[in-house]
Amino acid sequence: MASTRGDKIFPHFWYVSEAEDAAKFYASIFPDSRVDRVVALPVDSPSGPAGSVKVVDFTLFGKRFQAMSAGPLDPFNHAISMVVLCEDQAELDKYWSALLKGGQAEACGWLKDRYGVSWQIVPRQMDEWMGDTNVERAKRVATAMLKMVKLDVAQLKAAHEGR
C-alpha cells in the first residue's frame, strides 16, 4: 500500500495471521502509539481469497509501521530486530516485561516476543559505551553485557567507569 503520511521509508512485517493483534499489542506498550487502520485486500492473492489478507498501518513512538497477515512465508529471525533505547532501568524493565509476556528472554538484552519478533531493549548510552574510543572501557562494557540476559544499566555504567 502506498504511504499517505509522507514517510519515505518504514518497516513492514509479514505475519501468518497475527498482524492486527501484534500491532495492538505493541501500541499498548509504547507511548505515542496506535493502530491507524486495517485494510483487507479486496482481491484474491497467492496468500488467500479476497478479504483474507489484512494490511495494518500502525504507529509506535510516533513512527510509522506496517504489517500484513498473509499466511506462512518466512518466519521472523534475528537478522532483523527492533531496538528500544531506554532512559533508565525503570523504562528498560517496563518494556522488557511487557514485550516478554508470552515471549522468550535471550542473551545480551535481546528477547523474542510472542509473535516471534526479536527486540533489543537497551540503555540509551549503549552505543556510546560500546563505541568508546578507550578500548578498555568498551571491552569492560561488552564483557559485562555478554553475561546478562536483561541488561542492568547500573552494572553496565559501572563497567564503563571501571568500578
CSV table of C-alpha atoms in Angstrom, one decimal:
chain,number,residue,atom,x,y,z
A,1,MET,CA,0.0,0.0,0.0
A,2,ALA,CA,1.3,3.4,-0.8
A,3,SER,CA,2.1,5.7,2.1
A,4,THR,CA,-0.3,8.6,2.6
A,5,ARG,CA,1.6,10.0,5.6
A,6,GLY,CA,4.7,11.3,3.7
A,7,ASP,CA,7.0,8.7,5.1
A,8,LYS,CA,9.8,7.8,2.7
A,9,ILE,CA,10.7,4.6,4.4
A,10,PHE,CA,9.2,2.4,7.1
A,11,PRO,CA,9.3,-1.2,8.3
A,12,HIS,CA,6.8,-3.8,7.1
A,13,PHE,CA,6.3,-7.1,8.9
A,14,TRP,CA,4.7,-10.2,7.4
A,15,TYR,CA,2.8,-12.3,10.0
A,16,VAL,CA,1.0,-15.5,9.4
A,17,SER,CA,-2.3,-14.2,10.8
A,18,GLU,CA,-1.5,-12.0,13.8
A,19,ALA,CA,-0.7,-8.6,12.2
A,20,GLU,CA,-3.6,-6.7,13.8
A,21,ASP,CA,-3.1,-8.4,17.2
A,22,ALA,CA,0.6,-7.7,17.1
A,23,ALA,CA,0.0,-4.0,16.2
A,24,LYS,CA,-2.5,-3.6,19.1
A,25,PHE,CA,-0.1,-5.4,21.5
A,26,TYR,CA,2.8,-3.1,20.6
A,27,ALA,CA,0.6,0.1,20.6
A,28,SER,CA,-0.5,-0.9,24.2
A,29,ILE,CA,3.1,-0.8,25.3
A,30,PHE,CA,4.7,2.3,23.9
A,31,PRO,CA,3.7,6.0,24.2
A,32,ASP,CA,2.5,7.9,21.1
A,33,SER,CA,1.4,4.6,19.6
A,34,ARG,CA,-1.8,3.4,18.0
A,35,VAL,CA,-3.3,1.2,15.3
A,36,ASP,CA,-4.2,3.6,12.4
A,37,ARG,CA,-6.1,1.4,10.1
A,38,VAL,CA,-6.7,-2.2,9.0
A,39,VAL,CA,-7.4,-2.9,5.3
A,40,ALA,CA,-8.5,-6.2,3.8
A,41,LEU,CA,-7.1,-6.9,0.4
A,42,PRO,CA,-10.2,-6.9,-1.8
A,43,VAL,CA,-9.0,-9.4,-4.3
A,44,ASP,CA,-7.7,-13.0,-4.3
A,45,SER,CA,-4.0,-13.3,-3.9
A,46,PRO,CA,-1.4,-16.1,-3.6
A,47,SER,CA,-1.9,-15.8,0.2
A,48,GLY,CA,-5.6,-16.3,0.2
A,49,PRO,CA,-9.1,-15.3,-1.1
A,50,ALA,CA,-10.3,-11.7,-1.2
A,51,GLY,CA,-10.6,-10.3,2.4
A,52,SER,CA,-8.3,-12.8,4.0
A,53,VAL,CA,-5.1,-10.8,3.7
A,54,LYS,CA,-5.0,-7.8,6.0
A,55,VAL,CA,-2.7,-4.9,5.9
A,56,VAL,CA,-2.3,-3.0,9.2
A,57,ASP,CA,-0.9,0.5,9.5
A,58,PHE,CA,0.2,1.4,13.0
A,59,THR,CA,2.4,3.9,14.8
A,60,LEU,CA,5.0,3.2,17.5
A,61,PHE,CA,6.7,6.2,19.3
A,62,GLY,CA,5.2,8.4,16.6
A,63,LYS,CA,6.9,6.4,13.7
A,64,ARG,CA,5.0,4.6,11.0
A,65,PHE,CA,5.0,0.8,10.8
A,66,GLN,CA,3.0,-1.6,8.6
A,67,ALA,CA,2.2,-5.3,9.0
A,68,MET,CA,0.4,-7.9,7.0
A,69,SER,CA,-1.4,-11.1,7.8
A,70,ALA,CA,-0.9,-13.2,4.7
A,71,GLY,CA,-0.1,-16.7,5.7
A,72,PRO,CA,3.2,-18.5,6.3
A,73,LEU,CA,6.2,-17.5,4.2
A,74,ASP,CA,9.4,-16.9,6.2
A,75,PRO,CA,9.5,-16.9,10.0
A,76,PHE,CA,10.9,-13.9,11.9
A,77,ASN,CA,14.6,-14.4,12.9
A,78,HIS,CA,17.5,-12.5,14.4
A,79,ALA,CA,18.6,-11.0,11.1
A,80,ILE,CA,16.2,-8.1,11.8
A,81,SER,CA,15.4,-6.8,15.3
A,82,MET,CA,13.7,-3.8,16.8
A,83,VAL,CA,15.9,-1.7,19.2
A,84,VAL,CA,14.3,0.3,22.0
A,85,LEU,CA,16.6,2.9,23.7
A,86,CYS,CA,15.7,3.3,27.3
A,87,GLU,CA,16.5,6.3,29.5
A,88,ASP,CA,16.9,4.4,32.7
A,89,GLN,CA,16.5,0.9,34.4
A,90,ALA,CA,12.8,1.5,35.2
A,91,GLU,CA,12.0,2.2,31.5
A,92,LEU,CA,14.1,-0.8,30.4
A,93,ASP,CA,12.3,-3.0,32.9
A,94,LYS,CA,8.9,-1.8,31.8
A,95,TYR,CA,9.4,-2.5,28.1
A,96,TRP,CA,11.3,-5.8,28.8
A,97,SER,CA,8.5,-7.1,30.9
A,98,ALA,CA,5.7,-6.0,28.6
A,99,LEU,CA,7.3,-7.4,25.4
A,100,LEU,CA,8.3,-10.6,27.2
A,101,LYS,CA,4.7,-11.6,28.0
A,102,GLY,CA,4.3,-14.8,26.1
A,103,GLY,CA,7.8,-14.5,24.6
A,104,GLN,CA,11.2,-15.7,25.4
A,105,ALA,CA,14.2,-14.0,27.0
A,106,GLU,CA,17.5,-14.3,25.2
A,107,ALA,CA,21.1,-13.1,25.8
A,108,CYS,CA,22.5,-9.6,25.9
A,109,GLY,CA,19.3,-7.6,26.2
A,110,TRP,CA,17.5,-9.5,23.4
A,111,LEU,CA,14.1,-11.1,23.6
A,112,LYS,CA,11.7,-12.7,21.2
A,113,ASP,CA,8.1,-11.5,21.6
A,114,ARG,CA,5.0,-13.8,21.5
A,115,TYR,CA,4.8,-13.2,17.7
A,116,GLY,CA,8.5,-14.2,17.1
A,117,VAL,CA,9.8,-10.7,16.5
A,118,SER,CA,13.3,-10.0,18.0
A,119,TRP,CA,13.8,-6.9,20.2
A,120,GLN,CA,16.8,-5.4,21.8
A,121,ILE,CA,15.9,-3.5,25.0
A,122,VAL,CA,19.0,-1.4,25.8
A,123,PRO,CA,20.1,1.7,27.7
A,124,ARG,CA,20.3,4.9,25.5
A,125,GLN,CA,24.0,5.1,26.4
A,126,MET,CA,24.8,1.7,25.0
A,127,ASP,CA,26.1,2.9,21.6
A,128,GLU,CA,28.4,5.4,23.3
A,129,TRP,CA,29.7,2.8,25.8
A,130,MET,CA,30.3,0.1,23.2
A,131,GLY,CA,31.9,2.6,20.8
A,132,ASP,CA,34.1,4.3,23.3
A,133,THR,CA,37.5,5.2,21.8
A,134,ASN,CA,39.0,4.0,25.1
A,135,VAL,CA,39.1,0.3,24.1
A,136,GLU,CA,39.4,-0.9,27.7
A,137,ARG,CA,36.2,0.8,28.7
A,138,ALA,CA,34.4,-0.7,25.7
A,139,LYS,CA,35.8,-4.1,26.5
A,140,ARG,CA,34.5,-3.9,30.1
A,141,VAL,CA,31.0,-3.0,28.9
A,142,ALA,CA,31.0,-5.8,26.3
A,143,THR,CA,32.2,-8.3,28.8
A,144,ALA,CA,29.5,-7.3,31.3
A,145,MET,CA,26.8,-7.3,28.7
A,146,LEU,CA,27.7,-10.8,27.4
A,147,LYS,CA,27.0,-12.1,30.9
A,148,MET,CA,23.5,-10.6,31.0
A,149,VAL,CA,20.1,-11.6,29.8
A,150,LYS,CA,18.1,-8.5,30.6
A,151,LEU,CA,20.5,-5.6,30.7
A,152,ASP,CA,21.4,-3.9,34.0
A,153,VAL,CA,22.1,-0.2,33.4
A,154,ALA,CA,24.0,0.3,36.7
A,155,GLN,CA,26.3,-2.7,36.1
A,156,LEU,CA,27.0,-1.5,32.5
A,157,LYS,CA,27.7,2.0,33.7
A,158,ALA,CA,30.0,0.7,36.4
A,159,ALA,CA,31.8,-1.5,33.9
A,160,HIS,CA,32.3,1.6,31.6
A,161,GLU,CA,33.6,3.6,34.5
A,162,GLY,CA,35.9,0.8,35.7
A,163,ARG,CA,34.1,0.3,39.0
